[in-house]
Structure formats: structure tokens, C-alpha cells
PDB file of N, CA and C in Angstrom:
ATOM      1  N   VAL A   1     142.578 131.667  24.193  1.00 67.00           N
ATOM      2  CA  VAL A   1     141.479 130.743  23.965  1.00 67.00           C
ATOM      3  C   VAL A   1     140.196 131.233  24.641  1.00 67.00           C
ATOM      4  N   VAL A   2     140.299 131.803  25.847  1.00 73.00           N
ATOM      5  CA  VAL A   2     139.091 132.237  26.550  1.00 73.00           C
ATOM      6  C   VAL A   2     138.393 133.397  25.855  1.00 73.00           C
ATOM      7  N   GLN A   3     139.126 134.116  24.989  1.00 70.00           N
ATOM      8  CA  GLN A   3     138.497 135.200  24.231  1.00 70.00           C
ATOM      9  C   GLN A   3     137.451 134.624  23.276  1.00 70.00           C
ATOM     10  N   LEU A   4     137.685 133.416  22.791  1.00 66.00           N
ATOM     11  CA  LEU A   4     136.775 132.766  21.849  1.00 66.00           C
ATOM     12  C   LEU A   4     135.724 131.931  22.568  1.00 66.00           C
ATOM     13  N   ASP A   5     136.113 131.339  23.689  1.00 80.00           N
ATOM     14  CA  ASP A   5     135.198 130.471  24.438  1.00 80.00           C
ATOM     15  C   ASP A   5     135.506 130.586  25.926  1.00 80.00           C
ATOM     16  N   GLY A   6     134.701 131.356  26.628  1.00 83.00           N
ATOM     17  CA  GLY A   6     134.908 131.558  28.063  1.00 83.00           C
ATOM     18  C   GLY A   6     134.873 130.275  28.865  1.00 83.00           C
ATOM     19  N   HIS A   7     134.172 129.260  28.357  1.00 81.00           N
ATOM     20  CA  HIS A   7     134.098 127.976  29.058  1.00 81.00           C
ATOM     21  C   HIS A   7     135.462 127.302  29.179  1.00 81.00           C
ATOM     22  N   ALA A   8     136.414 127.690  28.328  1.00 90.00           N
ATOM     23  CA  ALA A   8     137.751 127.101  28.378  1.00 90.00           C
ATOM     24  C   ALA A   8     138.423 127.358  29.723  1.00 90.00           C
ATOM     25  N   LEU A   9     137.950 128.344  30.464  1.00 93.00           N
ATOM     26  CA  LEU A   9     138.529 128.651  31.770  1.00 93.00           C
ATOM     27  C   LEU A   9     138.437 127.461  32.717  1.00 93.00           C
ATOM     28  N   GLN A  10     137.455 126.604  32.529  1.00 92.00           N
ATOM     29  CA  GLN A  10     137.296 125.459  33.432  1.00 92.00           C
ATOM     30  C   GLN A  10     138.473 124.489  33.367  1.00 92.00           C
ATOM     31  N   TRP A  11     139.217 124.480  32.268  1.00 92.00           N
ATOM     32  CA  TRP A  11     140.353 123.576  32.122  1.00 92.00           C
ATOM     33  C   TRP A  11     141.679 124.269  32.399  1.00 92.00           C
ATOM     34  N   ALA A  12     141.622 125.518  32.788  1.00 94.00           N
ATOM     35  CA  ALA A  12     142.839 126.295  33.024  1.00 94.00           C
ATOM     36  C   ALA A  12     143.453 125.949  34.382  1.00 94.00           C
ATOM     37  N   THR A  13     144.716 126.270  34.517  1.00 94.00           N
ATOM     38  CA  THR A  13     145.412 126.053  35.786  1.00 94.00           C
ATOM     39  C   THR A  13     144.902 127.052  36.824  1.00 94.00           C
ATOM     40  N   ALA A  14     145.198 126.768  38.071  1.00 96.00           N
ATOM     41  CA  ALA A  14     144.785 127.662  39.156  1.00 96.00           C
ATOM     42  C   ALA A  14     145.360 129.065  38.956  1.00 96.00           C
ATOM     43  N   GLY A  15     146.573 129.147  38.466  1.00 97.00           N
ATOM     44  CA  GLY A  15     147.194 130.449  38.232  1.00 97.00           C
ATOM     45  C   GLY A  15     146.441 131.264  37.189  1.00 97.00           C
ATOM     46  N   VAL A  16     145.979 130.599  36.155  1.00 96.00           N
ATOM     47  CA  VAL A  16     145.218 131.282  35.113  1.00 96.00           C
ATOM     48  C   VAL A  16     143.850 131.691  35.636  1.00 96.00           C
ATOM     49  N   ARG A  17     143.247 130.835  36.433  1.00 97.00           N
ATOM     50  CA  ARG A  17     141.930 131.144  37.005  1.00 97.00           C
ATOM     51  C   ARG A  17     141.990 132.318  37.985  1.00 97.00           C
ATOM     52  N   GLY A  18     143.187 132.637  38.422  1.00 97.00           N
ATOM     53  CA  GLY A  18     143.385 133.764  39.325  1.00 97.00           C
ATOM     54  C   GLY A  18     143.926 134.997  38.638  1.00 97.00           C
ATOM     55  N   ASN A  19     144.100 134.931  37.332  1.00 97.00           N
ATOM     56  CA  ASN A  19     144.623 136.061  36.570  1.00 97.00           C
ATOM     57  C   ASN A  19     143.445 136.929  36.141  1.00 97.00           C
ATOM     58  N   LYS A  20     143.368 138.121  36.698  1.00 98.00           N
ATOM     59  CA  LYS A  20     142.206 138.977  36.456  1.00 98.00           C
ATOM     60  C   LYS A  20     142.019 139.302  34.980  1.00 98.00           C
ATOM     61  N   GLU A  21     143.097 139.571  34.276  1.00 97.00           N
ATOM     62  CA  GLU A  21     142.987 139.919  32.855  1.00 97.00           C
ATOM     63  C   GLU A  21     142.370 138.756  32.055  1.00 97.00           C
ATOM     64  N   VAL A  22     142.823 137.551  32.316  1.00 96.00           N
ATOM     65  CA  VAL A  22     142.313 136.377  31.610  1.00 96.00           C
ATOM     66  C   VAL A  22     140.849 136.133  31.978  1.00 96.00           C
ATOM     67  N   VAL A  23     140.545 136.213  33.263  1.00 97.00           N
ATOM     68  CA  VAL A  23     139.174 135.979  33.718  1.00 97.00           C
ATOM     69  C   VAL A  23     138.229 137.035  33.153  1.00 97.00           C
ATOM     70  N   MET A  24     138.668 138.282  33.083  1.00 97.00           N
ATOM     71  CA  MET A  24     137.832 139.332  32.480  1.00 97.00           C
ATOM     72  C   MET A  24     137.514 138.996  31.020  1.00 97.00           C
ATOM     73  N   GLU A  25     138.500 138.503  30.284  1.00 95.00           N
ATOM     74  CA  GLU A  25     138.264 138.093  28.889  1.00 95.00           C
ATOM     75  C   GLU A  25     137.223 136.974  28.839  1.00 95.00           C
ATOM     76  N   ALA A  26     137.375 136.004  29.737  1.00 96.00           N
ATOM     77  CA  ALA A  26     136.474 134.853  29.741  1.00 96.00           C
ATOM     78  C   ALA A  26     135.046 135.256  30.085  1.00 96.00           C
ATOM     79  N   VAL A  27     134.862 136.051  31.149  1.00 97.00           N
ATOM     80  CA  VAL A  27     133.496 136.397  31.567  1.00 97.00           C
ATOM     81  C   VAL A  27     132.833 137.396  30.632  1.00 97.00           C
ATOM     82  N   THR A  28     133.639 138.181  29.934  1.00 95.00           N
ATOM     83  CA  THR A  28     133.069 139.091  28.937  1.00 95.00           C
ATOM     84  C   THR A  28     132.511 138.286  27.769  1.00 95.00           C
ATOM     85  N   ASN A  29     133.197 137.206  27.438  1.00 92.00           N
ATOM     86  CA  ASN A  29     132.760 136.314  26.368  1.00 92.00           C
ATOM     87  C   ASN A  29     131.605 135.429  26.816  1.00 92.00           C
ATOM     88  N   CYS A  30     131.689 134.960  28.055  1.00 93.00           N
ATOM     89  CA  CYS A  30     130.692 134.032  28.593  1.00 93.00           C
ATOM     90  C   CYS A  30     130.591 134.282  30.099  1.00 93.00           C
ATOM     91  N   GLY A  31     129.554 134.979  30.514  1.00 95.00           N
ATOM     92  CA  GLY A  31     129.418 135.353  31.916  1.00 95.00           C
ATOM     93  C   GLY A  31     129.511 134.199  32.889  1.00 95.00           C
ATOM     94  N   ARG A  32     128.996 133.046  32.485  1.00 95.00           N
ATOM     95  CA  ARG A  32     128.999 131.893  33.391  1.00 95.00           C
ATOM     96  C   ARG A  32     130.384 131.312  33.624  1.00 95.00           C
ATOM     97  N   ALA A  33     131.380 131.796  32.892  1.00 96.00           N
ATOM     98  CA  ALA A  33     132.763 131.383  33.140  1.00 96.00           C
ATOM     99  C   ALA A  33     133.202 131.831  34.535  1.00 96.00           C
ATOM    100  N   LEU A  34     132.455 132.728  35.138  1.00 97.00           N
ATOM    101  CA  LEU A  34     132.746 133.155  36.511  1.00 97.00           C
ATOM    102  C   LEU A  34     132.809 131.955  37.455  1.00 97.00           C
ATOM    103  N   GLU A  35     132.086 130.915  37.131  1.00 97.00           N
ATOM    104  CA  GLU A  35     132.076 129.703  37.945  1.00 97.00           C
ATOM    105  C   GLU A  35     133.487 129.155  38.161  1.00 97.00           C
ATOM    106  N   TRP A  36     134.373 129.317  37.186  1.00 97.00           N
ATOM    107  CA  TRP A  36     135.699 128.720  37.258  1.00 97.00           C
ATOM    108  C   TRP A  36     136.774 129.697  37.692  1.00 97.00           C
ATOM    109  N   ALA A  37     136.417 130.933  37.946  1.00 98.00           N
ATOM    110  CA  ALA A  37     137.390 131.902  38.464  1.00 98.00           C
ATOM    111  C   ALA A  37     137.693 131.548  39.920  1.00 98.00           C
ATOM    112  N   ASN A  38     138.849 131.984  40.404  1.00 98.00           N
ATOM    113  CA  ASN A  38     139.143 131.695  41.806  1.00 98.00           C
ATOM    114  C   ASN A  38     138.259 132.557  42.721  1.00 98.00           C
ATOM    115  N   ASP A  39     138.245 132.211  43.998  1.00 98.00           N
ATOM    116  CA  ASP A  39     137.351 132.886  44.952  1.00 98.00           C
ATOM    117  C   ASP A  39     137.597 134.390  45.022  1.00 98.00           C
ATOM    118  N   LYS A  40     138.858 134.786  44.939  1.00 98.00           N
ATOM    119  CA  LYS A  40     139.177 136.218  45.016  1.00 98.00           C
ATOM    120  C   LYS A  40     138.505 136.979  43.866  1.00 98.00           C
ATOM    121  N   LEU A  41     138.547 136.420  42.673  1.00 98.00           N
ATOM    122  CA  LEU A  41     137.958 137.107  41.526  1.00 98.00           C
ATOM    123  C   LEU A  41     136.439 136.984  41.499  1.00 98.00           C
ATOM    124  N   ARG A  42     135.899 135.939  42.110  1.00 98.00           N
ATOM    125  CA  ARG A  42     134.443 135.822  42.222  1.00 98.00           C
ATOM    126  C   ARG A  42     133.898 136.848  43.223  1.00 98.00           C
ATOM    127  N   ALA A  43     134.808 137.445  43.993  1.00 98.00           N
ATOM    128  CA  ALA A  43     134.445 138.497  44.945  1.00 98.00           C
ATOM    129  C   ALA A  43     134.889 139.871  44.455  1.00 98.00           C
ATOM    130  N   ASP A  44     135.428 139.933  43.239  1.00 98.00           N
ATOM    131  CA  ASP A  44     135.898 141.189  42.659  1.00 98.00           C
ATOM    132  C   ASP A  44     134.729 141.855  41.927  1.00 98.00           C
ATOM    133  N   ARG A  45     134.364 143.024  42.372  1.00 98.00           N
ATOM    134  CA  ARG A  45     133.192 143.732  41.835  1.00 98.00           C
ATOM    135  C   ARG A  45     133.267 143.937  40.325  1.00 98.00           C
ATOM    136  N   GLU A  46     134.433 144.350  39.833  1.00 98.00           N
ATOM    137  CA  GLU A  46     134.589 144.599  38.397  1.00 98.00           C
ATOM    138  C   GLU A  46     134.376 143.320  37.578  1.00 98.00           C
ATOM    139  N   VAL A  47     134.927 142.224  38.042  1.00 98.00           N
ATOM    140  CA  VAL A  47     134.793 140.943  37.343  1.00 98.00           C
ATOM    141  C   VAL A  47     133.341 140.483  37.358  1.00 98.00           C
ATOM    142  N   VAL A  48     132.702 140.582  38.504  1.00 98.00           N
ATOM    143  CA  VAL A  48     131.305 140.137  38.621  1.00 98.00           C
ATOM    144  C   VAL A  48     130.387 141.004  37.752  1.00 98.00           C
ATOM    145  N   ILE A  49     130.610 142.294  37.730  1.00 97.00           N
ATOM    146  CA  ILE A  49     129.793 143.168  36.878  1.00 97.00           C
ATOM    147  C   ILE A  49     129.943 142.766  35.411  1.00 97.00           C
ATOM    148  N   ALA A  50     131.166 142.524  34.973  1.00 97.00           N
ATOM    149  CA  ALA A  50     131.375 142.101  33.579  1.00 97.00           C
ATOM    150  C   ALA A  50     130.642 140.789  33.303  1.00 97.00           C
ATOM    151  N   ALA A  51     130.683 139.880  34.257  1.00 97.00           N
ATOM    152  CA  ALA A  51     130.031 138.578  34.076  1.00 97.00           C
ATOM    153  C   ALA A  51     128.511 138.715  34.002  1.00 97.00           C
ATOM    154  N   VAL A  52     127.909 139.460  34.922  1.00 96.00           N
ATOM    155  CA  VAL A  52     126.444 139.556  34.918  1.00 96.00           C
ATOM    156  C   VAL A  52     125.934 140.397  33.760  1.00 96.00           C
ATOM    157  N   GLN A  53     126.754 141.299  33.253  1.00 95.00           N
ATOM    158  CA  GLN A  53     126.338 142.048  32.065  1.00 95.00           C
ATOM    159  C   GLN A  53     126.312 141.133  30.840  1.00 95.00           C
ATOM    160  N   ALA A  54     127.197 140.145  30.820  1.00 94.00           N
ATOM    161  CA  ALA A  54     127.219 139.188  29.714  1.00 94.00           C
ATOM    162  C   ALA A  54     126.127 138.135  29.870  1.00 94.00           C
ATOM    163  N   ASP A  55     125.831 137.773  31.130  1.00 94.00           N
ATOM    164  CA  ASP A  55     124.840 136.729  31.411  1.00 94.00           C
ATOM    165  C   ASP A  55     124.354 136.915  32.846  1.00 94.00           C
ATOM    166  N   GLY A  56     123.123 137.324  32.988  1.00 94.00           N
ATOM    167  CA  GLY A  56     122.574 137.585  34.317  1.00 94.00           C
ATOM    168  C   GLY A  56     122.637 136.394  35.253  1.00 94.00           C
ATOM    169  N   PHE A  57     122.618 135.197  34.697  1.00 95.00           N
ATOM    170  CA  PHE A  57     122.670 134.000  35.539  1.00 95.00           C
ATOM    171  C   PHE A  57     124.043 133.779  36.159  1.00 95.00           C
ATOM    172  N   ALA A  58     125.049 134.513  35.700  1.00 96.00           N
ATOM    173  CA  ALA A  58     126.388 134.420  36.280  1.00 96.00           C
ATOM    174  C   ALA A  58     126.391 134.855  37.741  1.00 96.00           C
ATOM    175  N   LEU A  59     125.388 135.600  38.141  1.00 96.00           N
ATOM    176  CA  LEU A  59     125.296 136.046  39.532  1.00 96.00           C
ATOM    177  C   LEU A  59     125.381 134.869  40.503  1.00 96.00           C
ATOM    178  N   ALA A  60     124.912 133.720  40.089  1.00 96.00           N
ATOM    179  CA  ALA A  60     124.936 132.531  40.945  1.00 96.00           C
ATOM    180  C   ALA A  60     126.352 132.130  41.346  1.00 96.00           C
ATOM    181  N   PHE A  61     127.355 132.566  40.588  1.00 98.00           N
ATOM    182  CA  PHE A  61     128.735 132.180  40.859  1.00 98.00           C
ATOM    183  C   PHE A  61     129.534 133.274  41.555  1.00 98.00           C
ATOM    184  N   ALA A  62     128.912 134.404  41.808  1.00 98.00           N
ATOM    185  CA  ALA A  62     129.580 135.507  42.506  1.00 98.00           C
ATOM    186  C   ALA A  62     129.677 135.191  43.998  1.00 98.00           C
ATOM    187  N   SER A  63     130.537 135.922  44.682  1.00 98.00           N
ATOM    188  CA  SER A  63     130.648 135.749  46.138  1.00 98.00           C
ATOM    189  C   SER A  63     129.304 136.090  46.783  1.00 98.00           C
ATOM    190  N   GLU A  64     129.108 135.586  47.959  1.00 97.00           N
ATOM    191  CA  GLU A  64     127.853 135.825  48.685  1.00 97.00           C
ATOM    192  C   GLU A  64     127.609 137.319  48.882  1.00 97.00           C
ATOM    193  N   ASP A  65     128.655 138.054  49.216  1.00 97.00           N
ATOM    194  CA  ASP A  65     128.506 139.504  49.415  1.00 97.00           C
ATOM    195  C   ASP A  65     128.003 140.197  48.150  1.00 97.00           C
ATOM    196  N   LEU A  66     128.595 139.854  47.009  1.00 97.00           N
ATOM    197  CA  LEU A  66     128.202 140.515  45.767  1.00 97.00           C
ATOM    198  C   LEU A  66     126.848 140.019  45.261  1.00 97.00           C
ATOM    199  N   GLN A  67     126.454 138.814  45.638  1.00 97.00           N
ATOM    200  CA  GLN A  67     125.119 138.336  45.272  1.00 97.00           C
ATOM    201  C   GLN A  67     124.038 139.192  45.928  1.00 97.00           C
ATOM    202  N   GLY A  68     124.380 139.811  47.048  1.00 96.00           N
ATOM    203  CA  GLY A  68     123.429 140.658  47.752  1.00 96.00           C
ATOM    204  C   GLY A  68     123.543 142.139  47.415  1.00 96.00           C
ATOM    205  N   ASP A  69     124.439 142.489  46.530  1.00 96.00           N
ATOM    206  CA  ASP A  69     124.653 143.885  46.142  1.00 96.00           C
ATOM    207  C   ASP A  69     123.503 144.343  45.235  1.00 96.00           C
ATOM    208  N   LYS A  70     122.790 145.370  45.646  1.00 97.00           N
ATOM    209  CA  LYS A  70     121.597 145.812  44.901  1.00 97.00           C
ATOM    210  C   LYS A  70     121.901 146.220  43.470  1.00 97.00           C
ATOM    211  N   GLU A  71     122.991 146.947  43.272  1.00 96.00           N
ATOM    212  CA  GLU A  71     123.340 147.389  41.922  1.00 96.00           C
ATOM    213  C   GLU A  71     123.611 146.194  41.007  1.00 96.00           C
ATOM    214  N   ILE A  72     124.350 145.223  41.516  1.00 96.00           N
ATOM    215  CA  ILE A  72     124.669 144.034  40.724  1.00 96.00           C
ATOM    216  C   ILE A  72     123.415 143.195  40.489  1.00 96.00           C
ATOM    217  N   LEU A  73     122.558 143.110  41.484  1.00 95.00           N
ATOM    218  CA  LEU A  73     121.284 142.392  41.310  1.00 95.00           C
ATOM    219  C   LEU A  73     120.463 143.005  40.184  1.00 95.00           C
ATOM    220  N   MET A  74     120.417 144.334  40.127  1.00 94.00           N
ATOM    221  CA  MET A  74     119.662 145.001  39.067  1.00 94.00           C
ATOM    222  C   MET A  74     120.284 144.743  37.696  1.00 94.00           C
ATOM    223  N   MET A  75     121.607 144.756  37.628  1.00 93.00           N
ATOM    224  CA  MET A  75     122.280 144.463  36.355  1.00 93.00           C
ATOM    225  C   MET A  75     121.957 143.050  35.882  1.00 93.00           C
ATOM    226  N   ALA A  76     121.984 142.118  36.816  1.00 93.00           N
ATOM    227  CA  ALA A  76     121.689 140.722  36.473  1.00 93.00           C
ATOM    228  C   ALA A  76     120.251 140.587  35.992  1.00 93.00           C
ATOM    229  N   ALA A  77     119.340 141.261  36.668  1.00 91.00           N
ATOM    230  CA  ALA A  77     117.928 141.199  36.265  1.00 91.00           C
ATOM    231  C   ALA A  77     117.738 141.784  34.870  1.00 91.00           C
ATOM    232  N   ARG A  78     118.394 142.908  34.600  1.00 88.00           N
ATOM    233  CA  ARG A  78     118.290 143.526  33.263  1.00 88.00           C
ATOM    234  C   ARG A  78     118.862 142.600  32.190  1.00 88.00           C
ATOM    235  N   ALA A  79     119.977 141.968  32.488  1.00 86.00           N
ATOM    236  CA  ALA A  79     120.600 141.058  31.524  1.00 86.00           C
ATOM    237  C   ALA A  79     119.680 139.877  31.232  1.00 86.00           C
ATOM    238  N   ARG A  80     119.003 139.377  32.255  1.00 72.00           N
ATOM    239  CA  ARG A  80     118.078 138.243  32.052  1.00 72.00           C
ATOM    240  C   ARG A  80     116.899 138.658  31.194  1.00 72.00           C
ATOM    241  N   VAL A  81     116.379 139.864  31.418  1.00 59.00           N
ATOM    242  CA  VAL A  81     115.257 140.358  30.621  1.00 59.00           C
ATOM    243  C   VAL A  81     115.672 140.483  29.160  1.00 59.00           C
ATOM    244  N   CYS A  82     116.881 140.986  28.937  1.00 49.00           N
ATOM    245  CA  CYS A  82     117.385 141.117  27.562  1.00 49.00           C
ATOM    246  C   CYS A  82     117.526 139.747  26.903  1.00 49.00           C
ATOM    247  N   ASP A  83     117.955 138.744  27.667  1.00 50.00           N
ATOM    248  CA  ASP A  83     118.082 137.389  27.114  1.00 50.00           C
ATOM    249  C   ASP A  83     116.726 136.855  26.684  1.00 50.00           C
ATOM    250  N   VAL A  84     115.703 137.110  27.478  1.00 44.00           N
ATOM    251  CA  VAL A  84     114.353 136.642  27.155  1.00 44.00           C
ATOM    252  C   VAL A  84     113.818 137.360  25.923  1.00 44.00           C
ATOM    253  N   ALA A  85     114.143 138.642  25.793  1.00 43.00           N
ATOM    254  CA  ALA A  85     113.635 139.442  24.686  1.00 43.00           C
ATOM    255  C   ALA A  85     114.285 139.079  23.343  1.00 43.00           C
ATOM    256  N   ARG A  86     115.431 138.429  23.387  1.00 44.00           N
ATOM    257  CA  ARG A  86     116.143 138.099  22.134  1.00 44.00           C
ATOM    258  C   ARG A  86     115.461 137.008  21.422  1.00 44.00           C
TER     259      ARG A  86
END
């Protein structure tokens, strides 16, 4: 289901929210689905990169450490610019 609608992650069980494969599918579809991932995955660099590439605003749901990561900040900024240009 998350492949079609990443927002579906919000209704998933804790176990599903902690499953990296499922969360990657969700954030690739909808970056803001990062909000519903468990804390461990919100601190996972690969997951956060996938989320901010899909939606730069997903950065708000990343761990504090990754919110300060320069490379991820630049990716989020680029994604936001692309959203505005569409």
C-alpha cells in the first residue's frame, strides 16, 4: 500500500514503521512519510536522503543530527527549488 500512497505509513503498526524496506518505499513515494517512520529510521542517512529527494520539506522529520548535515540540507534545498519550478 505504501508504494501507492506513502501517507499510509501513518496507520501502520510500529513493526512496519521500523521496517527499512517498507519505509524506503513510503518515503520514495512521499517524502513526508518520514514523519511516521520510527526514530531509528528517521536517523538513517539512506532513508532521509530518499525522503528529501522526494520532498525537501521532509527534512523537518529527520533526526536532529541529519537536519544539520550539509549534504542533506543541500539536497532538501534543491528539491524545494524543483517543487517551486514545477
